[in-house]
Amino acid sequence: MSVNTDRYENAVALYFEAWNAGGPEELAKAVAAAWTADGSYTDPLADVAGHEQITAVITAAHEQFPGFTFRPGGAVDGHHDTARFSWELVAEDGSAPVAGFDVITLDEDGRIRTVLGFLDRIPAGA
């Protein structure tokens, strides 16, 4: 059970805003709002740090899956400075060929320090 639910939910909402940002300027602003300057993102396909590199990973995902949207897969759970949540990458037809869960750590202001991502479902050849 989460102790400080709003803090975790706010951080995750900013995270999804970044992943769903519409263009380069909006994406850069969303990443800066969600992550600390030295924040990192690690999953099976990427291990990066800093706003520029995180932005590049998100941009690459949009290029690989044009028109897709990231959405939460359920409730956010957290304790101390750590939260976890599931997500899906949803196509325009409503299918979700990619899904996973992330574990994030937050700084004292609620910005993301680290993301550890896990892929539960990916299409062949992705």
XYZ file of C-alpha atoms in Angstrom:
126
model
C 0.000 0.000 0.000
C 1.329 3.439 -0.944
C 2.097 5.843 1.856
C 2.244 9.062 -0.205
C 0.075 8.208 -3.202
C -0.170 11.717 -4.690
C 3.612 12.066 -4.884
C 3.962 8.817 -6.824
C 0.948 9.419 -9.037
C 2.156 12.939 -9.901
C 5.613 11.652 -10.860
C 4.127 8.891 -13.003
C 1.710 11.337 -14.668
C 4.691 13.520 -15.664
C 6.487 10.393 -16.896
C 3.575 9.530 -19.215
C 3.382 13.153 -20.381
C 6.996 12.838 -21.500
C 6.420 9.518 -23.263
C 3.333 10.916 -25.020
C 4.730 14.361 -25.880
C 3.816 15.528 -29.374
C 6.950 17.180 -30.731
C 10.598 17.907 -29.951
C 9.978 21.101 -27.949
C 7.090 19.601 -25.970
C 9.159 16.460 -25.334
C 12.183 18.408 -24.089
C 9.977 20.383 -21.666
C 8.207 17.231 -20.463
C 11.466 15.359 -19.840
C 12.866 18.352 -17.921
C 9.695 18.497 -15.807
C 9.703 14.759 -15.021
C 13.412 13.925 -14.493
C 16.215 15.449 -12.477
C 19.028 16.903 -14.625
C 21.154 13.806 -14.011
C 18.210 11.393 -14.103
C 18.578 8.048 -15.808
C 16.526 5.547 -17.772
C 17.478 1.873 -18.036
C 15.584 -0.961 -19.699
C 16.679 -4.036 -21.705
C 17.222 -1.839 -24.788
C 18.675 1.363 -23.301
C 20.865 2.652 -20.493
C 21.048 6.450 -20.608
C 21.364 9.475 -18.341
C 20.534 13.157 -18.685
C 17.696 14.917 -20.432
C 19.182 14.742 -23.944
C 19.734 10.992 -23.855
C 16.342 10.282 -22.264
C 14.726 12.440 -24.955
C 16.578 10.452 -27.619
C 15.262 7.141 -26.232
C 11.686 8.430 -26.226
C 12.100 9.823 -29.745
C 13.415 6.450 -30.964
C 10.395 4.671 -29.461
C 8.069 7.070 -31.295
C 9.934 6.420 -34.537
C 9.702 2.652 -34.058
C 6.008 2.792 -33.085
C 4.486 5.815 -34.868
C 0.999 6.770 -33.713
C 1.205 4.680 -30.540
C 0.428 6.026 -27.064
C 1.772 4.961 -23.683
C -0.893 4.388 -21.047
C -0.843 3.155 -17.455
C -1.685 -0.495 -16.968
C -3.020 -0.121 -13.453
C -2.486 1.640 -10.164
C 0.796 3.165 -9.013
C 2.310 1.610 -5.894
C 5.091 3.168 -3.851
C 6.940 3.608 -0.607
C 9.756 5.876 0.541
C 11.266 7.348 -2.652
C 10.354 4.382 -4.878
C 7.294 3.614 -6.987
C 6.292 0.936 -9.473
C 3.663 0.837 -12.191
C 2.745 -1.086 -15.310
C 2.215 0.379 -18.757
C 1.139 -0.518 -22.276
C 2.056 0.854 -25.666
C -1.277 1.182 -27.474
C -1.876 1.317 -31.222
C -4.583 3.446 -32.835
C -6.756 0.296 -33.163
C -6.633 -0.214 -29.375
C -4.273 -3.187 -29.415
C -1.324 -3.120 -27.029
C 1.532 -5.142 -28.529
C 4.090 -3.878 -26.008
C 3.721 -3.884 -22.220
C 5.943 -3.737 -19.185
C 6.472 -2.224 -15.789
C 8.829 0.379 -14.427
C 10.349 1.075 -11.045
C 11.253 4.711 -10.394
C 13.096 6.526 -7.642
C 12.292 10.131 -6.829
C 14.199 13.061 -5.404
C 12.859 15.137 -2.513
C 10.883 17.314 -4.975
C 9.172 14.321 -6.593
C 11.208 14.364 -9.805
C 12.492 11.108 -11.245
C 16.090 10.163 -10.459
C 16.068 6.695 -11.992
C 13.825 4.492 -14.083
C 14.367 0.744 -14.249
C 12.139 -0.635 -16.996
C 11.113 -4.217 -17.679
C 9.485 -5.485 -20.867
C 6.772 -8.088 -20.331
C 5.421 -8.255 -23.900
C 7.117 -7.222 -27.137
C 6.296 -8.120 -30.748
C 8.647 -10.416 -32.645
C 11.376 -8.436 -34.394
C 10.913 -5.302 -32.305
